Coordinates of C-alpha atoms and ligand atoms in Angstrom, one line a residue:
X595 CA 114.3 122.6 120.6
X596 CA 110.6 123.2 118.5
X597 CA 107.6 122.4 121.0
X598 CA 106.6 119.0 120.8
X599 CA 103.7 118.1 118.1
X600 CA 100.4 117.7 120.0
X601 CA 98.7 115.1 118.9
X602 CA 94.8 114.3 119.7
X603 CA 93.6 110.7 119.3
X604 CA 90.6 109.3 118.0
X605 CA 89.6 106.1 118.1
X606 CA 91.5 103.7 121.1
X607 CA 90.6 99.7 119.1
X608 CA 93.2 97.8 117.4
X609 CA 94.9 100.4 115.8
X610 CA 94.7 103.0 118.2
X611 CA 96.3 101.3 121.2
X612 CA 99.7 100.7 119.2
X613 CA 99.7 104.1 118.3
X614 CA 99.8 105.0 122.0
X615 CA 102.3 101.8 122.6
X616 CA 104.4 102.7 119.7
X617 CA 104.8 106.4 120.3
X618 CA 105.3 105.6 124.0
X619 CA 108.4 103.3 123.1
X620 CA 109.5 105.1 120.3
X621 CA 110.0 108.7 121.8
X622 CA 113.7 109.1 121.8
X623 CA 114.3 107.9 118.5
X624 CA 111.2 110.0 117.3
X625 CA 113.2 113.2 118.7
X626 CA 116.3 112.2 117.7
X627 CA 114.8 112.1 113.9
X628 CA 112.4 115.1 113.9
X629 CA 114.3 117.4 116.2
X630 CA 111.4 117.2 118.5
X631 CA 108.6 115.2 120.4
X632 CA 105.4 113.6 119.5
X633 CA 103.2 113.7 122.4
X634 CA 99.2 112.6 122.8
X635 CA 97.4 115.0 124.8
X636 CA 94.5 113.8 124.4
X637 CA 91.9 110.7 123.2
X638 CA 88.4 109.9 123.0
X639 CA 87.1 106.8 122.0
X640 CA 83.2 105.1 122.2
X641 CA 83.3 104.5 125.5
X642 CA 85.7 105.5 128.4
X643 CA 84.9 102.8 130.6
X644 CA 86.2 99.9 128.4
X645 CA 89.1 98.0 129.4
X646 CA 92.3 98.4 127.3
X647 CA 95.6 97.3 127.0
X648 CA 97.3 100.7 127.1
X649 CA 97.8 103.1 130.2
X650 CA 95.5 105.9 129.3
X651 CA 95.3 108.1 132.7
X652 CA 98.2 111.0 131.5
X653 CA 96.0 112.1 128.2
X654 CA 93.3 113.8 129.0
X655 CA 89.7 112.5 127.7
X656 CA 87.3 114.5 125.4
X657 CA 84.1 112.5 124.7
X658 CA 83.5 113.6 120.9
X659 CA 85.6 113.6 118.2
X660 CA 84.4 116.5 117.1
X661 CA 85.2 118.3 120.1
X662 CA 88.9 116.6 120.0
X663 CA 89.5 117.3 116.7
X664 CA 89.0 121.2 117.2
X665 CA 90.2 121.5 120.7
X666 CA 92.8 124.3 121.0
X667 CA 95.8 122.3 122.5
X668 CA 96.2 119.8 119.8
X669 CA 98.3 120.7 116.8
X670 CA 97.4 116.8 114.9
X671 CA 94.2 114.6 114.8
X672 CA 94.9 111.1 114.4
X673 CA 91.7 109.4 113.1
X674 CA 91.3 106.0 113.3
X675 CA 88.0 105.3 114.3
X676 CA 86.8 104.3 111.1
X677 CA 83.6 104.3 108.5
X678 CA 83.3 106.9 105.6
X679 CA 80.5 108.7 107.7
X680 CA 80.5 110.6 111.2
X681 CA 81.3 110.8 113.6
X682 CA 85.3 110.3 111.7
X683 CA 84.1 112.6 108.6
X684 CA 82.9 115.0 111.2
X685 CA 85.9 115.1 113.3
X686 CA 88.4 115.1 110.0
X687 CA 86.5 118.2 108.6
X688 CA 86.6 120.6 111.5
X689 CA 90.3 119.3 112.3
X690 CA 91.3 120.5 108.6
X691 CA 89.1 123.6 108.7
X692 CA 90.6 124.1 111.9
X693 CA 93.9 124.2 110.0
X694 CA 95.1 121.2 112.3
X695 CA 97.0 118.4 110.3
X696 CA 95.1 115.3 110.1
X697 CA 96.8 111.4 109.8
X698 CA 94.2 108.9 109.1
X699 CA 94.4 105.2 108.3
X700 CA 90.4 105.2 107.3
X701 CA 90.0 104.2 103.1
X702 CA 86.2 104.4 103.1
X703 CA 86.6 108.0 104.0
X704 CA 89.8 108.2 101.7
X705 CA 88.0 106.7 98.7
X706 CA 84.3 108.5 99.6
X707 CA 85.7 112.0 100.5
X708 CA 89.1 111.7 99.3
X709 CA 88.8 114.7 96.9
X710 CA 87.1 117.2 99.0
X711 CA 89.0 116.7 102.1
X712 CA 92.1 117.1 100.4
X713 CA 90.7 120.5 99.0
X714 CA 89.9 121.3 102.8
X715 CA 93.7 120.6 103.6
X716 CA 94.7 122.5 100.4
X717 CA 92.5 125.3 101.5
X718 CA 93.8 125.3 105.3
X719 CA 97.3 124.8 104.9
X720 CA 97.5 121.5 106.7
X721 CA 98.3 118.2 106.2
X722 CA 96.4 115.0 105.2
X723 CA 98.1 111.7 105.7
X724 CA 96.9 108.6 105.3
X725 CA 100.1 105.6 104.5
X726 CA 98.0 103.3 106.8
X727 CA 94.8 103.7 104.7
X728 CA 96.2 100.9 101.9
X729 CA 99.0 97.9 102.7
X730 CA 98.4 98.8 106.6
X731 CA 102.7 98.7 107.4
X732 CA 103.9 98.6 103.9
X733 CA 104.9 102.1 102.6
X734 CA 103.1 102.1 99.1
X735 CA 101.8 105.7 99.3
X736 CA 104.8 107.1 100.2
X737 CA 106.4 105.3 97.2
X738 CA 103.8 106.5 94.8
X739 CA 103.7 110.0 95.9
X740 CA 107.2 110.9 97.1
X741 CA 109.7 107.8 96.0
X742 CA 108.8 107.9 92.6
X743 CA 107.2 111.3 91.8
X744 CA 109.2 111.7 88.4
X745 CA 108.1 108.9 87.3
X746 CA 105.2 107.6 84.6
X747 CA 103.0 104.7 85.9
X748 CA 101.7 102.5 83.8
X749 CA 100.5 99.9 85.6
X750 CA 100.1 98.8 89.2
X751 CA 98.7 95.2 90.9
X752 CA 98.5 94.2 94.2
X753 CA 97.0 91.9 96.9
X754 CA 95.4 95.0 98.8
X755 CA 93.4 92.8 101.5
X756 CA 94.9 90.1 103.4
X757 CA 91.6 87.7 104.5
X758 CA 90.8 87.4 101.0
X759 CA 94.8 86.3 100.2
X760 CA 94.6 84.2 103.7
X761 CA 91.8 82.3 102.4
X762 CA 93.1 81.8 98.9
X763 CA 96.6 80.6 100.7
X764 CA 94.8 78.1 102.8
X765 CA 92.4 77.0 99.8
X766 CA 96.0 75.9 97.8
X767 CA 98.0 74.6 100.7
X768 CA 95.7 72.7 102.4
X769 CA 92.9 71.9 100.1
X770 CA 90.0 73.2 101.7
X771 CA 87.1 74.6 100.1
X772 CA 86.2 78.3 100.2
X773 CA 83.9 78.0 102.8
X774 CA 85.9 76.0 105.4
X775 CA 88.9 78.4 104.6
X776 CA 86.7 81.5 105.1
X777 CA 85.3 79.8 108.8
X778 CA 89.1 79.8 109.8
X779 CA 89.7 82.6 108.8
X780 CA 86.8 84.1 111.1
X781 CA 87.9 81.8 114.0
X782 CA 91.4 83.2 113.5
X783 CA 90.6 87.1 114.0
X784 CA 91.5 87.7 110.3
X785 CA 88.1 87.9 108.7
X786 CA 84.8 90.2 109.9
X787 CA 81.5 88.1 111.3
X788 CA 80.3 89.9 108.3
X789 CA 83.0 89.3 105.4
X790 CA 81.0 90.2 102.4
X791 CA 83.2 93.5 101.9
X792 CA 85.9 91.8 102.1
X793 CA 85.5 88.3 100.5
X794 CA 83.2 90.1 97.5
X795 CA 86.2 92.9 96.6
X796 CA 84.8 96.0 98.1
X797 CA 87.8 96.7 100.7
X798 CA 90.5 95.9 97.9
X799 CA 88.5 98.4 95.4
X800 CA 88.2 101.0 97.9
X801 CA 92.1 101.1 98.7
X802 CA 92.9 100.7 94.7
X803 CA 91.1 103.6 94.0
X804 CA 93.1 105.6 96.9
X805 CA 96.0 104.3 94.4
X806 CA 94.7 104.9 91.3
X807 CA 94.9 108.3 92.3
X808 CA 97.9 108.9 93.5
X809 CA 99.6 106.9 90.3
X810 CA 97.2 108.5 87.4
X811 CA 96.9 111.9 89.2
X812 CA 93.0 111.2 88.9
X813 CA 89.9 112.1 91.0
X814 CA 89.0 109.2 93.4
X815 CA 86.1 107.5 92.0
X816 CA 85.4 104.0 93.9
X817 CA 82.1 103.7 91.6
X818 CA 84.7 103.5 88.7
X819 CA 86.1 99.9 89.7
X820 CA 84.9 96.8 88.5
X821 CA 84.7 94.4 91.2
X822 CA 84.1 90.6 91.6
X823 CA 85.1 88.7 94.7
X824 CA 86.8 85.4 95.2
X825 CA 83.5 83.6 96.5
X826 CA 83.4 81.5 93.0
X827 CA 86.6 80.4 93.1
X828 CA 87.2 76.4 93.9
X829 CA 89.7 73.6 94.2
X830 CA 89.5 72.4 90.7
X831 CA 90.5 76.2 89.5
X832 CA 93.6 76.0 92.1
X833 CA 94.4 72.9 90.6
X834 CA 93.9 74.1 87.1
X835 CA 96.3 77.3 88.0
X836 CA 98.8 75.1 89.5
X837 CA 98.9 72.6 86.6
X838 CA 98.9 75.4 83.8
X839 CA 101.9 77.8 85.9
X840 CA 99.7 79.9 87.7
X841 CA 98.5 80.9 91.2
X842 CA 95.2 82.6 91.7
X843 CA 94.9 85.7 93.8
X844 CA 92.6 88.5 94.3
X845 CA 94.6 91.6 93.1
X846 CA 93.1 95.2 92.6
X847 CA 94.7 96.3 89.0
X848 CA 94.9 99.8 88.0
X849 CA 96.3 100.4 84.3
X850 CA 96.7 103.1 82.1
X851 CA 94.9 102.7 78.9
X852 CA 94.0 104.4 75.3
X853 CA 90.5 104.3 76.9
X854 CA 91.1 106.0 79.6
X855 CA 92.3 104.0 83.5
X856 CA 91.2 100.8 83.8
X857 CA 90.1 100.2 87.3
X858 CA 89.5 96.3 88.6
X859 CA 89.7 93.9 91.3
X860 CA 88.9 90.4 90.9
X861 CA 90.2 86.9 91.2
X862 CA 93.2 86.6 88.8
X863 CA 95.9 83.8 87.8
X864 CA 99.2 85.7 87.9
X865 CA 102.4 83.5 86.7
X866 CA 103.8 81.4 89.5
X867 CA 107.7 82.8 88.8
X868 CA 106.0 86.2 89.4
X869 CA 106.7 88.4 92.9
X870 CA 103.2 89.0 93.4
X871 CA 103.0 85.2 93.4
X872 CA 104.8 84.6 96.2
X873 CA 102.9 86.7 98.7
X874 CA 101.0 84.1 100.9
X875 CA 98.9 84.5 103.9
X876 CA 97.5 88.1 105.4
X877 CA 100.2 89.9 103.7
X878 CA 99.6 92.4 101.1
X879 CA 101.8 93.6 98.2
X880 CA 101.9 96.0 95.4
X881 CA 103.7 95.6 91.8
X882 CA 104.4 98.8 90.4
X883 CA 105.1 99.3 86.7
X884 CA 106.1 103.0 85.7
X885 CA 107.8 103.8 82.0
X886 CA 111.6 103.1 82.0
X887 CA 111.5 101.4 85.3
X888 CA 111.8 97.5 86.2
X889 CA 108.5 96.7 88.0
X890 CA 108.7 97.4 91.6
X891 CA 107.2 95.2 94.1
X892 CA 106.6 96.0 97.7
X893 CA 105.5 93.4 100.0
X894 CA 104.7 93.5 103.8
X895 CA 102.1 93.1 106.7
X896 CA 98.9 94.4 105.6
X897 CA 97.0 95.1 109.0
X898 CA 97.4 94.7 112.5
X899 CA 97.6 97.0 115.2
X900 CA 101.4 97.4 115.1
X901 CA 102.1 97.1 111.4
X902 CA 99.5 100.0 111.2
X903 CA 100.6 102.0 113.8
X904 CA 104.0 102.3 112.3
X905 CA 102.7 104.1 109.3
X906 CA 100.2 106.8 111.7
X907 CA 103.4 107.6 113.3
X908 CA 105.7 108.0 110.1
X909 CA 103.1 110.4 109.2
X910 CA 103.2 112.1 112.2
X911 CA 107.0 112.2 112.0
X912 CA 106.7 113.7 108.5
X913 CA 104.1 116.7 110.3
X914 CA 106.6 117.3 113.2
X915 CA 109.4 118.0 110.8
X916 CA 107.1 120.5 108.8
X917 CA 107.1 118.3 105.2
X918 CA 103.9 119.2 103.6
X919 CA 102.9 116.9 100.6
X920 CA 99.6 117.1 98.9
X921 CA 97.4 114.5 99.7
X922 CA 97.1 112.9 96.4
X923 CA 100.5 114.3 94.9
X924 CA 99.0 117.3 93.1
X925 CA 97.1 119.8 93.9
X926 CA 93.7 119.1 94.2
X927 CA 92.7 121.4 90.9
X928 CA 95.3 119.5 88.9
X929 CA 93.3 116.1 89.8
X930 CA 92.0 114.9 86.6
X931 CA 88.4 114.0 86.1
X932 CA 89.0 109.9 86.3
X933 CA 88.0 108.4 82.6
X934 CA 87.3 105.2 83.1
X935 CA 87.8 102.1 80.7
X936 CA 84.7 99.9 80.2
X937 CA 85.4 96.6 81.4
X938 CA 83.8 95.3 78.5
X939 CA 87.1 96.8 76.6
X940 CA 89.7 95.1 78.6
X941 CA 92.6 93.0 77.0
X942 CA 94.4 90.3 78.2
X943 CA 94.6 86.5 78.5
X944 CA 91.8 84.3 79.8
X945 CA 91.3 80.6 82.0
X946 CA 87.8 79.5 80.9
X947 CA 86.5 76.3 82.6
X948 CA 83.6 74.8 81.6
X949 CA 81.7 71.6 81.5
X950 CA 81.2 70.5 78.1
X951 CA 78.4 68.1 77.3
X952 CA 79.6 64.7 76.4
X953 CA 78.9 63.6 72.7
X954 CA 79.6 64.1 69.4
X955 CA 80.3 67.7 68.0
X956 CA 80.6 69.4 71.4
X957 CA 84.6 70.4 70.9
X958 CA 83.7 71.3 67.2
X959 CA 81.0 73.8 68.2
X960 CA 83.1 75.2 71.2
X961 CA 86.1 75.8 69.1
X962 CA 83.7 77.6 66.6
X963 CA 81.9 80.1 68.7
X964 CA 85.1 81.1 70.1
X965 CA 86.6 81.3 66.5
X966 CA 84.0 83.3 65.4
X967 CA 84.7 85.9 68.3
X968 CA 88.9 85.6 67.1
X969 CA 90.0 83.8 70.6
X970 CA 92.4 81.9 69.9
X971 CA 93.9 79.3 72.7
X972 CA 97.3 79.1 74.0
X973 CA 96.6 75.5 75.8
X974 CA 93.7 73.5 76.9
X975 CA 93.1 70.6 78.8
X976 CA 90.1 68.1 78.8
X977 CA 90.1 65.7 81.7
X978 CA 88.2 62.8 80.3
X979 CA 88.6 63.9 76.2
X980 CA 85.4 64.9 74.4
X981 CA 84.1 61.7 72.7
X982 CA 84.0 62.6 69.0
X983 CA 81.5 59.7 68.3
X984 CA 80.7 56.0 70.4
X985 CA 80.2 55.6 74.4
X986 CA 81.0 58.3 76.6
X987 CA 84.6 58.2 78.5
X988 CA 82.5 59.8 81.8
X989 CA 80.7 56.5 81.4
X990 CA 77.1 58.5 80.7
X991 CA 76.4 59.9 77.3
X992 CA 76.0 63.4 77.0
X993 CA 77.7 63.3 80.7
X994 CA 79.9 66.7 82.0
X995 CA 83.6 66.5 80.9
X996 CA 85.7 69.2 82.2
X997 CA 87.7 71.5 79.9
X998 CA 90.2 74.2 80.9
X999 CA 91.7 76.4 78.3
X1000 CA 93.9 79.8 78.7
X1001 CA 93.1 82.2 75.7
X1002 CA 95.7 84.7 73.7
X1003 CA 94.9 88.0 75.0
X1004 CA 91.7 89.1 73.7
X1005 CA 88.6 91.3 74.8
X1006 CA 86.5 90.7 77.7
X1007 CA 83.6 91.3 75.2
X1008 CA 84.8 88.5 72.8
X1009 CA 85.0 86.0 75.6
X1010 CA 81.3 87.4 77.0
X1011 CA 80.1 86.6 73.2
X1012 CA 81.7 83.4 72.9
X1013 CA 80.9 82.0 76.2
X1014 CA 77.1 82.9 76.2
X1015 CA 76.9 81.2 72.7
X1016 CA 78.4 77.8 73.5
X1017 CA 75.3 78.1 76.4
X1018 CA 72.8 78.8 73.7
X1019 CA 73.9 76.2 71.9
X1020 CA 73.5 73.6 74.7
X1021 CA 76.8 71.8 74.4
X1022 CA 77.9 72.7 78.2
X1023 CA 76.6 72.6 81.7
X1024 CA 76.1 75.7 84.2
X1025 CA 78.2 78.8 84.2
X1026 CA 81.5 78.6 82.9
X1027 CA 84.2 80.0 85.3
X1028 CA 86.5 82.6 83.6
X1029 CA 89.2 84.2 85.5
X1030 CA 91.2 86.7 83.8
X1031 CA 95.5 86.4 83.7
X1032 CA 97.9 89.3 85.0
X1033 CA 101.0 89.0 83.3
X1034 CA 104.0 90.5 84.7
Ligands
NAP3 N1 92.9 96.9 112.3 C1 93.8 97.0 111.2 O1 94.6 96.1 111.1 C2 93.7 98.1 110.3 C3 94.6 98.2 109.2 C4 94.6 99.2 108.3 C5 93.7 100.2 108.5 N2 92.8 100.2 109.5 C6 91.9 101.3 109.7 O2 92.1 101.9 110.9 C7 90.8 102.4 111.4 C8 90.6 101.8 112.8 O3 90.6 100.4 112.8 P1 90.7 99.5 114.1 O4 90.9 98.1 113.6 O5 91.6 100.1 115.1 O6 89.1 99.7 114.6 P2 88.6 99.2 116.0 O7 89.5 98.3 116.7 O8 87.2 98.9 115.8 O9 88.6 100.6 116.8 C9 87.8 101.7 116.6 C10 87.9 102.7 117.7 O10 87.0 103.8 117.4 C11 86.2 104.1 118.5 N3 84.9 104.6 118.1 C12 84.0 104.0 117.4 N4 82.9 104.8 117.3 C13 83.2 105.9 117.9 C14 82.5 107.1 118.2 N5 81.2 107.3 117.7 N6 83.1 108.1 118.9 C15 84.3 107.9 119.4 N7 85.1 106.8 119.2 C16 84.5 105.8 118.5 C17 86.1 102.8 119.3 O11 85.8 103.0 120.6 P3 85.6 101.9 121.7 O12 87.0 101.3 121.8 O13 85.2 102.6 122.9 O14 84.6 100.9 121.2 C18 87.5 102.2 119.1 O15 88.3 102.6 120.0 C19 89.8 102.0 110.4 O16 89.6 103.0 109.5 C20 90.4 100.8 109.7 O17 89.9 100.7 108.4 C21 92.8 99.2 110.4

């Protein structure tokens, strides 16, 4: 039988642990499938006092990554440490220049240093792999780069981070506002002290453009997504969704265009029937859409210590059996410089919600501006009806009347122009809430 595969750890926190638990308890079958063992031989965390939930005293303990990742008796570096700077950038480089294979669940190193890191493989001979990076547990990078390497993408969606799906879930089910949602969600473990990179769409665009990559064969460019977080959103738009056939999540949406890949995450009102749809809670899925092919949709936990264990030690079964994939599914010289679509050029249907001014001639003006910008409307509601002359239904003249409508598919630009004419010409209140519709 081959030597076992010597693997050093990095990084002992949530992640970590279950990888020593999970390779612990899966050792037999991880022989029986590889034709040999995976073994830690040794770790190195922050600091080697802490108390852990995982029986540490048979791996021997190097103090700095660095040091671990190019100590002679591993053959593997398992980084999961975290943060797209040292000491994990550190520790990944010298493991790769080392020519040691590298398994990494870190996406802000992924999407920051993707590119030259998998050049530093390329260049080495090793392996980089990195499933737990995006969908923690669920096997979406596997899929894009192995399962369906013949195939054409054209399209693919997906609820890439589970506080921001947790808090939309609660919003709907139990009709709480954002903020109360997001305080649970804190209490509960599921959200940061600090959720801004989360709750504002940084974590989903970071793992998107890890995707992007791998389906469009691009250079990973994070600066290349639009992002807008689900910090707006509020009970009268889940109503609104609910009422018109739609549930709103926050999805990361890479697509192929004329102009080049469209890159974008933000809050978006998918069709209720739809299998994105149905995702509720902390779990994350991903639609794939490639030529000739129904959509695919792969659904499953999206972090935890165990659910992102399991996909570190699938790629270290795939290094102890000697498969070799390129990073990003091509070599890194074929990666093509990323083009990316201006937002302002994107297509699709719209939900607009304003608050139109209650009295005579608001709807008429409204239904101009966005006539002038060729939008036309596929439904729209008004709570209270716009009065077209006499006392106001909201009791006040001139008062704030809801109105929801969901456009044909037009350009982001046309509903820009439309929207910031109906404000110029004074016939609604505030900021009107648009939220752009994914269909399947
Ligand atoms: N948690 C999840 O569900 C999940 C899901 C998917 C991907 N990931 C990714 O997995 C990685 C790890 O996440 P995690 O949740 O396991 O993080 P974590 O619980 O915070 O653990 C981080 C580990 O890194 C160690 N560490 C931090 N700074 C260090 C340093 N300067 N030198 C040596 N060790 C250092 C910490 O040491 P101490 O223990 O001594 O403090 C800790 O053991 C991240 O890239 C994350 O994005 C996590």
């Amino acid at each position: 039988m081959t030597a076992p595969l010597k693997v050093g750890l990095a990084g002992l926190g949530t992640v970590g642990s279950s990888v020593v638990h999970l390779l612990a308890s899966g050792r037999d079958k991880l022989v029986a499938r590889c034709g040999r063992g995976i073994e830690i031989v040794a770790v190195c965390a922050r600091s080697r006092g802490k108390q852990r939930n995982v029986d540490l005293k048979k791996y021997r303990w190097v103090a700095d990554p660095v040091d671990l990742a190019r100590d002679p008796s591993i053959d593997v570096l398992v980084e999961v440490i975290g943060g797209a700077d040292d000491p994990a950038k550190s520790a990944v480089e010298t493991a790769l220049s080392c020519g040691k294979s590298v398994v990494t669940a870190n996406k802000a190193l992924l999407a920051r240093h993707g590119q030259r890191l998998a050049a530093l493989a390329e260049r080495h001979g090793a392996a980089l792999n990195f499933e737990a990076s995006v969908g923690g547990g669920v096997p979406i990078i596997k899929t894009l780069r192995e399962g369906l390497n013949g195939d054409s993408f054209t399209r693919l969606y997906g609820i890439l981070n589970g506080t921001c799906n947790y808090i939309l879930t609660r919003m709907e089910q139990d009709r709480l506002a954002f903020a109360d949602c997001l305080r649970e969600a804190q209490r509960l473990g599921y959200a940061e002290a600090d959720p801004s990179f989360d709750v504002e769409g940084h974590d989903t665009a970071q793992k998107l453009s890890i995707l992007a990559s791998l389906a469009f064969g691009t250079k990973l460019d994070p600066r290349a997504v639009y992002v807008e977080g689900i910090a707006s959103i509020s009970l009268a738009d889940l109503d609104a969704a609910d009422e018109l056939g739609y549930r709103v999540k926050l999805l990361g949406v890479a697509v192929k265009t004329e102009g080049g890949i469209e890159q974008r995450v933000h809050p978006t009102m998918v069709p209720k029937e739809s299998a994105i749809a149905q995702v509720m809670g902390v779990t994350n899925a991903v639609t794939v859409d490639a030529a000739g092919l129904s959509p695919i949709t792969l659904v499953g936990p999206g972090a935890g210590g165990m659910a992102t264990a399991s996909a570190v030690v699938s790629d270290l079964a795939d290094i102890a059996r000697g498969v070799r994939n390129a990073p990003f599914g091509r070599p890194v010289a074929a990666m093509m410089a990323t083009r990316k679509a201006p937002m302002q050029h994107h297509e699709g249907g719209y939900y607009i919600r304003l608050l139109a001014r209650d009295r005579p001639g608001t709807a008429a003006t409204i239904a101009r501006r966005l006539a002038q910008q060729k939008i036309s409307l596929e439904s729209i509601v008004q709570r209270h009806g716009i009065a077209p002359q006499g006392p106001s239904p909201s009791g006040r003249s001139g008062g704030p009347v809801p109105v929801i409508m969901i456009t044909y598919a037009t350009s982001e630009d046309a509903v820009r122009r439309a929207l910031s004419a109906v404000r110029r010409d004074r016939v609604i209140f505030g900021q009107p809430q648009v939220i752009r519709i994914e269909k399947n």
